[in-house]
Amino acid sequence: MANNFIEQIIEKDIETGKVSSVQTRFPPEPNGYLHIGHAKSLCINFGIADKYNGKCYIRYDDTNPTKEDEEYVKAIEQDIQWLGFKWDGIRFASDYFDMMFDCAVELINKGLAFVCDCNAEEIKLNRGSLTQPGIESPYRNRSIKENLDLFMRMKNGEFTDGEKTLRAKIDMSSPNINMRDPVIYRVLHAHHHNTKGKWCIYPMYDFAHPIEDAVEGTTHSICTLEFEDHRPFYDWVIANCGHSHHKSKPQQIEFARLNITNMIMSKRFLKSLVNSKLVMGWDDPRLPTLCGIRRRGYPAEAIKDFCNRIGVVKSNSEVEESYLQSCVRDNLNVNCDRVMGILNPLKVVLTNLDEPILCQVENNPNATEVTTRNITLSKQIYIERSDFELVPPPKYYRLKPDGYVRLKGAYIIHCDSYLTDDKGEVTQVNCSIVPNSMSGNDNSGVKVKGVIQWVDSNNCVDLKVRKFGKLLIEDNQDLTLFERFNPASMTEVHGVGERCLRDAQVGDRFQFMRTGYFVLDQDSDENLLVFNEIVPLKDSFNK
Ligand code: ATP
Ligand code: MG
């Protein structure tokens, strides 16, 4: 059954026989890395192909040679693979440059295109406005013969960049500005990542895109709302040229792009941020790029789950970042092993424990099959500094002078004394184990409400833990995005963790009990494991 308006259109098209098999495409421009907004488009396009037994292609819209690069092509495929989508083929707009050229010639021959000598500024000036019609170009009525000659000379490199354009000849007084003789080819002496030095004229996106769709057999060309006003020209191109190459008559359908609070998805901004070195690269865990999100530890399944849960709509809106995090948390809660990690360690000496003992703890109480592991407890351990208070607030169930607390998976301990430095900061807590209080086998008679995590200092590993805050600070005075960059968006704390973390691979995720979810980062080495905080445990999203 259809669950959104696009699927409703498709089901109707199948029912009425308008299409026999469905074909979609994901059309990135290889001018940057994919971000979570692209994940939304990927979910829609691949999701539809999957649901209706159709096909989905990757098609690179590489019509802007100066901004595009092979690096991005590779990265885009890697990210799509990471999300788990399988494409039926890869195409480049540049594969069709010859055919597009033929389409342009066809339009000239039909009297539907002309070579214009106006420069970009003049064209813009004469376009008119929403209330004013445009002014026809003085070159609009050139003969077909002259247009053909000039267009060949454009192709042959006789003109400089911007000196001439080829424009569709439609209607300068159309209420739709996109129909006012739009430029379809421009002169640009630039090296292209695919066609190298072959061309010095390039088709415009609005002209290229419908041709690409039609020759590939795309049935439903799904795009974001900004292109709604471009649809009449999209249809015009398909109606007026290239028929002998067409495999389908594609239908453009627009949906609202994904916006998330506090996330800037513009590739231009992301690129300049990366170039500025304010962040570690395209894969910086603070960025909404798919490689950044991956390094941050968000599971691919959680991203897809998020995209599906928010649905497909036709009006623009903004989704709370906390909703994304709550999808991530739901996934991690089921899939992550629990370990003990201490981010701000405080030394505790267990005065009456002479020999180390083994304690059994569960790996993941939420797994379908719960497994356990053994950890050692010996004379010196670390606990979280915030789990000991000299002057505890009311209802404080953790460790305090002369108080009791349970060590997770182990004994109840009693605080007998503590040491401080000359600033009064606690440096060590001395505790004794309550006899017969082992977790799961407790007949000590002592009742405690608090359970805290701990790490054996004789069996642990050093951690560097990165925590992330807002990339940009709130704007109250028209600051540029760069001025809004928050230097505190990444902070690092030193911690200790269970020794078993040494066996983890980059990308492995854990819940540090009572703290949050963390992923092992590529910057780790033998002596120091670097973890990125994925999300804290607490859910701030109000479902
Ligand atoms: P730019 O930042 O350069 O304008 P773009 O974000 O539009 O680029 P493209 O490479 O042109 O990136 O996008 C590929 C596809 O992803 C397009 O179909 C586009 O509509 C879709 N897309 C891009 N951003 C979003 C978004 N935020 N939500 C949903 N779809 C998106
Ligand atoms: Mg775009």
mmCIF file of C-alpha atoms and ligand atoms in Angstrom, residues 29 205 227 267, ligand 2:
data_model
loop_
_atom_site.group_PDB
_atom_site.id
_atom_site.type_symbol
_atom_site.label_atom_id
_atom_site.label_comp_id
_atom_site.label_asym_id
_atom_site.label_seq_id
_atom_site.Cartn_x
_atom_site.Cartn_y
_atom_site.Cartn_z
ATOM 1 C CA GLU A 29 26.352 16.779 -8.634
ATOM 2 C CA TYR A 205 21.368 21.754 -15.816
ATOM 3 C CA PHE A 227 12.326 22.671 -8.975
ATOM 4 C CA LYS A 267 27.619 21.846 0.099
HETATM 5 MG MG MG B 2 21.672 20.732 -6.633
#
